[in-house]
XYZ file of C-alpha atoms in Angstrom:
374
model
C -51.436 -16.859 -25.566
C -53.701 -17.108 -22.518
C -54.167 -20.386 -20.671
C -57.791 -20.416 -21.699
C -56.903 -20.373 -25.409
C -54.391 -23.247 -25.259
C -56.920 -26.151 -25.182
C -58.703 -24.733 -28.218
C -55.412 -24.365 -30.080
C -54.398 -27.921 -29.238
C -57.774 -29.184 -30.369
C -57.234 -27.561 -33.771
C -53.692 -28.914 -33.982
C -54.578 -32.523 -33.167
C -56.199 -33.378 -36.548
C -53.180 -31.965 -38.349
C -50.851 -34.142 -36.288
C -53.009 -37.170 -37.022
C -52.757 -36.506 -40.746
C -48.993 -36.079 -40.541
C -48.386 -39.275 -38.541
C -48.512 -41.779 -41.440
C -45.732 -39.875 -43.167
C -43.480 -40.595 -40.195
C -44.418 -44.198 -39.494
C -46.666 -46.814 -41.033
C -48.735 -48.314 -38.203
C -49.842 -51.395 -40.143
C -47.319 -54.183 -40.856
C -45.858 -54.034 -44.357
C -42.901 -55.266 -46.384
C -41.294 -53.861 -49.500
C -38.198 -54.232 -51.640
C -36.715 -51.956 -54.267
C -33.488 -50.980 -55.967
C -32.102 -47.788 -54.415
C -32.068 -44.940 -56.920
C -30.852 -42.164 -54.601
C -28.660 -41.936 -51.472
C -31.592 -40.957 -49.246
C -33.086 -44.443 -49.719
C -30.039 -46.186 -48.253
C -29.815 -47.370 -44.642
C -26.755 -45.413 -43.579
C -24.480 -45.625 -40.590
C -20.796 -45.348 -39.784
C -20.002 -48.696 -41.470
C -22.814 -48.828 -44.053
C -21.672 -50.194 -47.422
C -24.697 -50.237 -49.734
C -24.666 -47.802 -52.640
C -27.155 -46.465 -55.163
C -28.081 -49.420 -57.380
C -28.110 -51.932 -54.522
C -31.335 -53.405 -53.084
C -33.243 -52.324 -49.984
C -35.665 -54.630 -48.150
C -37.697 -53.247 -45.279
C -40.802 -53.718 -43.194
C -42.396 -51.927 -40.264
C -39.638 -53.264 -37.951
C -36.314 -53.447 -39.824
C -34.351 -52.362 -42.917
C -31.592 -54.311 -44.695
C -29.483 -53.858 -47.832
C -28.349 -56.498 -50.337
C -25.559 -55.670 -52.765
C -25.969 -55.906 -56.501
C -23.811 -58.509 -58.260
C -20.799 -56.262 -58.699
C -17.794 -56.535 -56.377
C -18.360 -55.868 -52.698
C -16.718 -53.132 -50.588
C -17.303 -55.486 -47.638
C -14.858 -58.192 -46.447
C -16.322 -60.839 -48.758
C -15.146 -59.166 -52.009
C -17.972 -60.646 -54.124
C -21.381 -59.001 -54.557
C -24.902 -60.174 -53.761
C -24.498 -60.269 -49.979
C -26.417 -58.787 -47.040
C -24.314 -55.847 -45.861
C -26.402 -53.309 -43.932
C -29.079 -53.831 -41.295
C -30.875 -51.461 -38.948
C -34.155 -50.916 -37.175
C -36.926 -49.011 -38.914
C -36.398 -45.537 -37.431
C -39.303 -43.150 -38.167
C -37.749 -40.104 -36.489
C -36.940 -37.267 -38.880
C -33.245 -37.243 -37.937
C -32.869 -40.783 -39.322
C -34.373 -40.071 -42.723
C -32.427 -39.511 -45.921
C -30.088 -42.450 -45.456
C -28.910 -41.565 -41.950
C -29.153 -44.821 -40.006
C -27.353 -46.838 -37.337
C -26.034 -49.839 -39.289
C -23.204 -51.730 -37.571
C -23.185 -54.929 -39.633
C -20.337 -55.867 -41.961
C -21.636 -58.778 -44.087
C -23.540 -62.084 -44.235
C -22.318 -64.579 -46.873
C -23.912 -67.984 -47.653
C -21.534 -70.952 -47.540
C -21.888 -74.484 -48.933
C -19.071 -77.037 -48.617
C -16.657 -74.214 -47.754
C -17.524 -72.294 -50.937
C -19.329 -68.981 -51.144
C -21.268 -67.318 -53.967
C -19.731 -65.370 -56.823
C -22.775 -63.797 -58.479
C -20.763 -61.710 -60.940
C -21.736 -64.118 -63.704
C -25.266 -64.510 -62.351
C -27.851 -61.981 -61.334
C -29.598 -60.205 -58.464
C -33.334 -59.834 -59.043
C -36.396 -58.459 -57.320
C -38.680 -61.492 -56.905
C -41.459 -59.685 -55.051
C -41.653 -56.012 -54.110
C -44.234 -56.580 -51.349
C -46.978 -54.521 -52.998
C -49.262 -57.578 -52.797
C -49.094 -57.514 -48.978
C -46.820 -60.543 -48.883
C -43.122 -60.876 -48.074
C -40.574 -58.812 -49.994
C -37.970 -61.033 -51.689
C -34.652 -60.381 -53.426
C -32.833 -63.304 -55.083
C -29.098 -63.637 -55.676
C -27.936 -66.320 -58.134
C -24.524 -67.330 -59.398
C -21.617 -69.733 -59.206
C -19.291 -70.374 -56.281
C -15.665 -69.781 -55.414
C -13.235 -70.437 -52.570
C -12.894 -67.688 -49.978
C -9.382 -68.724 -48.947
C -6.664 -69.525 -51.474
C -5.590 -72.449 -49.289
C -8.972 -74.062 -49.972
C -8.286 -74.254 -53.721
C -7.242 -77.861 -53.130
C -10.916 -78.642 -52.612
C -11.454 -78.290 -56.361
C -8.353 -80.198 -57.437
C -8.188 -83.463 -59.391
C -6.216 -84.967 -56.505
C -9.064 -84.491 -54.056
C -11.537 -85.993 -56.524
C -9.325 -89.091 -56.836
C -8.957 -89.390 -53.058
C -12.608 -88.674 -52.279
C -14.779 -89.565 -55.279
C -18.268 -88.118 -55.186
C -17.374 -84.973 -53.224
C -19.284 -81.903 -54.428
C -17.269 -78.708 -54.865
C -18.963 -77.151 -57.868
C -22.320 -75.469 -57.307
C -24.659 -72.775 -58.476
C -26.336 -71.063 -55.519
C -29.618 -69.162 -55.394
C -30.301 -67.238 -52.182
C -33.582 -65.534 -51.334
C -33.510 -62.726 -48.762
C -37.064 -62.642 -47.390
C -38.515 -59.856 -45.240
C -42.041 -60.494 -43.951
C -44.486 -57.901 -42.606
C -44.223 -57.402 -38.851
C -41.157 -59.613 -38.307
C -37.834 -58.387 -36.860
C -35.826 -60.861 -38.908
C -34.663 -61.723 -42.412
C -35.377 -65.268 -43.528
C -32.510 -66.491 -45.690
C -33.295 -69.439 -47.972
C -30.563 -70.841 -50.219
C -30.586 -73.602 -52.800
C -27.345 -75.135 -54.059
C -27.448 -76.914 -57.433
C -24.688 -79.361 -58.261
C -23.108 -78.482 -61.608
C -20.213 -79.713 -63.689
C -19.368 -82.185 -66.409
C -21.717 -85.148 -66.470
C -24.124 -83.677 -63.883
C -27.808 -83.805 -64.921
C -29.711 -80.553 -65.276
C -31.523 -79.518 -62.061
C -35.084 -80.863 -61.956
C -36.406 -78.134 -59.676
C -36.688 -80.625 -56.820
C -34.334 -79.995 -53.915
C -33.618 -81.985 -50.775
C -34.157 -79.911 -47.625
C -30.989 -80.142 -45.565
C -31.881 -80.921 -41.940
C -30.842 -78.448 -39.269
C -27.940 -79.704 -37.201
C -28.880 -80.719 -33.660
C -25.458 -81.769 -32.362
C -21.811 -81.137 -33.080
C -20.302 -82.805 -36.137
C -16.918 -82.938 -37.807
C -16.784 -80.459 -40.692
C -14.628 -82.543 -43.001
C -16.575 -85.715 -42.262
C -19.754 -83.900 -43.283
C -18.165 -82.870 -46.587
C -15.857 -85.794 -47.438
C -17.876 -88.599 -45.866
C -16.624 -91.567 -43.849
C -16.968 -95.080 -45.228
C -16.292 -96.580 -41.799
C -19.383 -94.763 -40.500
C -21.407 -95.621 -43.589
C -21.506 -92.005 -44.773
C -21.054 -90.850 -48.353
C -19.626 -87.388 -49.113
C -22.289 -84.870 -48.173
C -23.441 -81.267 -48.221
C -22.741 -78.860 -45.349
C -24.188 -75.355 -45.388
C -24.478 -72.169 -43.368
C -23.055 -68.655 -43.545
C -19.919 -66.671 -42.925
C -21.020 -63.719 -40.832
C -19.003 -60.587 -40.211
C -20.941 -59.085 -37.284
C -18.782 -55.977 -37.412
C -15.854 -54.844 -35.290
C -18.064 -52.570 -33.170
C -20.145 -55.463 -31.868
C -19.441 -57.880 -29.026
C -20.368 -61.490 -29.766
C -22.723 -63.290 -27.391
C -23.881 -66.916 -27.129
C -25.880 -68.802 -24.468
C -23.530 -70.416 -21.979
C -20.665 -68.334 -23.343
C -21.816 -64.817 -22.648
C -19.669 -62.113 -24.230
C -16.356 -63.909 -23.575
C -15.717 -65.712 -26.865
C -11.977 -65.839 -26.157
C -12.586 -68.239 -23.252
C -14.277 -70.758 -25.549
C -11.400 -70.533 -28.007
C -8.712 -70.980 -25.349
C -10.622 -73.768 -23.580
C -10.723 -75.707 -26.851
C -7.032 -74.962 -27.438
C -6.020 -76.219 -23.996
C -8.109 -79.354 -24.529
C -6.305 -79.996 -27.798
C -9.568 -79.683 -29.731
C -9.555 -78.265 -33.254
C -12.720 -76.172 -33.504
C -12.667 -76.337 -37.283
C -12.863 -80.117 -37.121
C -15.136 -80.218 -34.083
C -16.950 -76.861 -33.898
C -18.315 -75.031 -30.891
C -22.070 -75.593 -30.571
C -24.652 -73.019 -29.460
C -28.419 -72.553 -29.502
C -27.919 -69.254 -31.312
C -25.437 -66.410 -31.533
C -25.936 -62.674 -31.160
C -23.900 -59.479 -31.275
C -24.479 -56.145 -29.553
C -22.542 -52.947 -29.134
C -24.633 -49.868 -29.743
C -28.073 -48.777 -30.923
C -28.713 -51.948 -32.924
C -28.009 -55.625 -32.249
C -28.027 -58.761 -34.374
C -28.759 -62.460 -34.027
C -28.347 -65.639 -36.073
C -30.264 -68.895 -35.667
C -32.107 -71.729 -37.387
C -35.287 -73.708 -36.738
C -35.643 -77.365 -35.832
C -36.239 -80.025 -38.464
C -39.275 -82.181 -37.729
C -38.299 -85.399 -36.007
C -34.901 -84.131 -34.918
C -33.542 -82.501 -31.752
C -33.254 -78.837 -30.815
C -31.556 -76.791 -33.553
C -27.943 -75.729 -33.100
C -25.525 -73.437 -34.864
C -22.028 -74.875 -35.195
C -19.153 -72.412 -35.032
C -15.855 -73.628 -36.503
C -14.399 -70.107 -36.742
C -15.051 -67.427 -34.138
C -13.432 -64.023 -33.711
C -14.596 -60.677 -32.388
C -15.576 -59.521 -35.885
C -16.066 -62.615 -38.087
C -17.725 -65.937 -37.412
C -18.372 -69.029 -39.514
C -21.636 -70.903 -39.018
C -22.902 -74.336 -39.990
C -26.671 -74.708 -39.689
C -27.511 -77.647 -41.960
C -25.839 -80.829 -43.191
C -26.665 -84.172 -44.761
C -24.783 -87.332 -45.708
C -26.419 -90.099 -47.695
C -25.785 -93.643 -46.517
C -23.373 -95.967 -48.318
C -26.188 -98.530 -48.196
C -28.713 -98.655 -51.036
C -31.829 -98.304 -48.899
C -31.854 -94.483 -49.051
C -31.017 -94.056 -52.736
C -34.449 -92.753 -53.679
C -34.812 -90.534 -50.601
C -31.293 -89.078 -50.685
C -28.834 -90.052 -53.434
C -30.996 -89.047 -56.388
C -30.963 -85.328 -55.516
C -28.744 -82.853 -57.356
C -30.026 -79.795 -55.435
C -30.177 -78.979 -51.732
C -31.890 -76.190 -49.813
C -31.489 -74.716 -46.329
C -33.009 -71.891 -44.268
C -31.731 -69.724 -41.431
C -32.640 -66.392 -39.848
C -30.901 -63.085 -39.215
C -32.454 -60.897 -36.486
C -32.198 -57.143 -36.061
C -32.600 -56.160 -32.401
C -32.897 -52.945 -30.424
C -29.272 -52.793 -29.288
C -29.434 -55.513 -26.650
C -29.306 -59.312 -26.648
C -32.708 -59.589 -24.943
C -34.612 -58.206 -27.947
C -32.734 -60.631 -30.215
C -33.510 -63.573 -27.920
C -37.196 -62.589 -27.815
C -37.352 -62.777 -31.606
C -35.596 -66.155 -31.661
C -37.972 -67.629 -29.080
C -40.925 -66.254 -31.026
C -39.753 -67.848 -34.271
C -39.085 -71.161 -32.525
C -42.447 -71.134 -30.774
C -40.932 -71.088 -27.284
C -43.156 -69.534 -24.619
C -41.584 -66.709 -22.622
C -42.612 -64.623 -19.641
C -41.613 -61.521 -17.732
C -40.126 -61.433 -14.227
C -40.512 -58.207 -12.256
C -39.168 -57.336 -8.871
C -37.598 -54.749 -6.636
C -34.022 -54.720 -5.444
C -33.790 -53.589 -1.843
C -30.420 -52.194 -0.776
């Protein structure tokens, strides 16, 4: 081909490329959810766990997978959890279920219990075809995740701490919105059991924590402080063994925080570590976890009673009604509680995760540029 003929050839090729582009990547923001019917719809990756029959939620930025209600191949054992997460990768080599997932699992937790949806259901609430958020809902009872915690549901504990709630039905919505690099996770815990009224559909929004608090005080209450037994909620998050955990003020050295607390004689389960957010990075995709502030309260925090290189427990929301009667109508009458938090999918670094967190929290950011002279 002569040089003179190349521009003409490129001019003819350009319209064809323009027509092919939408097949590779949707330019406009979108969100959709569906049950995977073939392996090529899955996210994929070296540690991906979703299978045909599980649910995929995606938008123009990210893709995630939520297990059906059957047992989980992930650490949490039970189904209905968020197990895979990756960026939306339009390149041909990432199609057909070949992704870069590095996440293990995200599991909702309320009063140290986590969902067991085997007797419940996982449903597609909205598939996103209306231009709105795609939503998958997981509903079911709860169970203890450690055998040692079985005492929480014993008659002895009820006699020692009357009014403590350890029997719930949980509904969790996994919400993916067009154009957003995060999953909004909204859970509602309904108190159940003998003598408990049927849920009215009205739930008390648990405030986001804005300071450290004692885990067992939040659950069991403290009469000396005027606190009744309460509701404490968050998630147990297995970031994945291939990721390094990061938190502001901590950096990537989570072992230092653990040993500092140990040398100070501080039990982190009773008095958790407190961070603005937490992230994890270690390859071509990164993750973050955070919550938003409750109106009238301080800056939101995530409390971390358990922290390891691969698994981390989070508390994002808690509430104790007063032993006084003046808040009975505003607090004591509720039999259901709801809380929200966010899971971010970043581009492999902590900076992209932090950008998303600041965006969601409405914090202005800027860019600093310079030259290093040797």
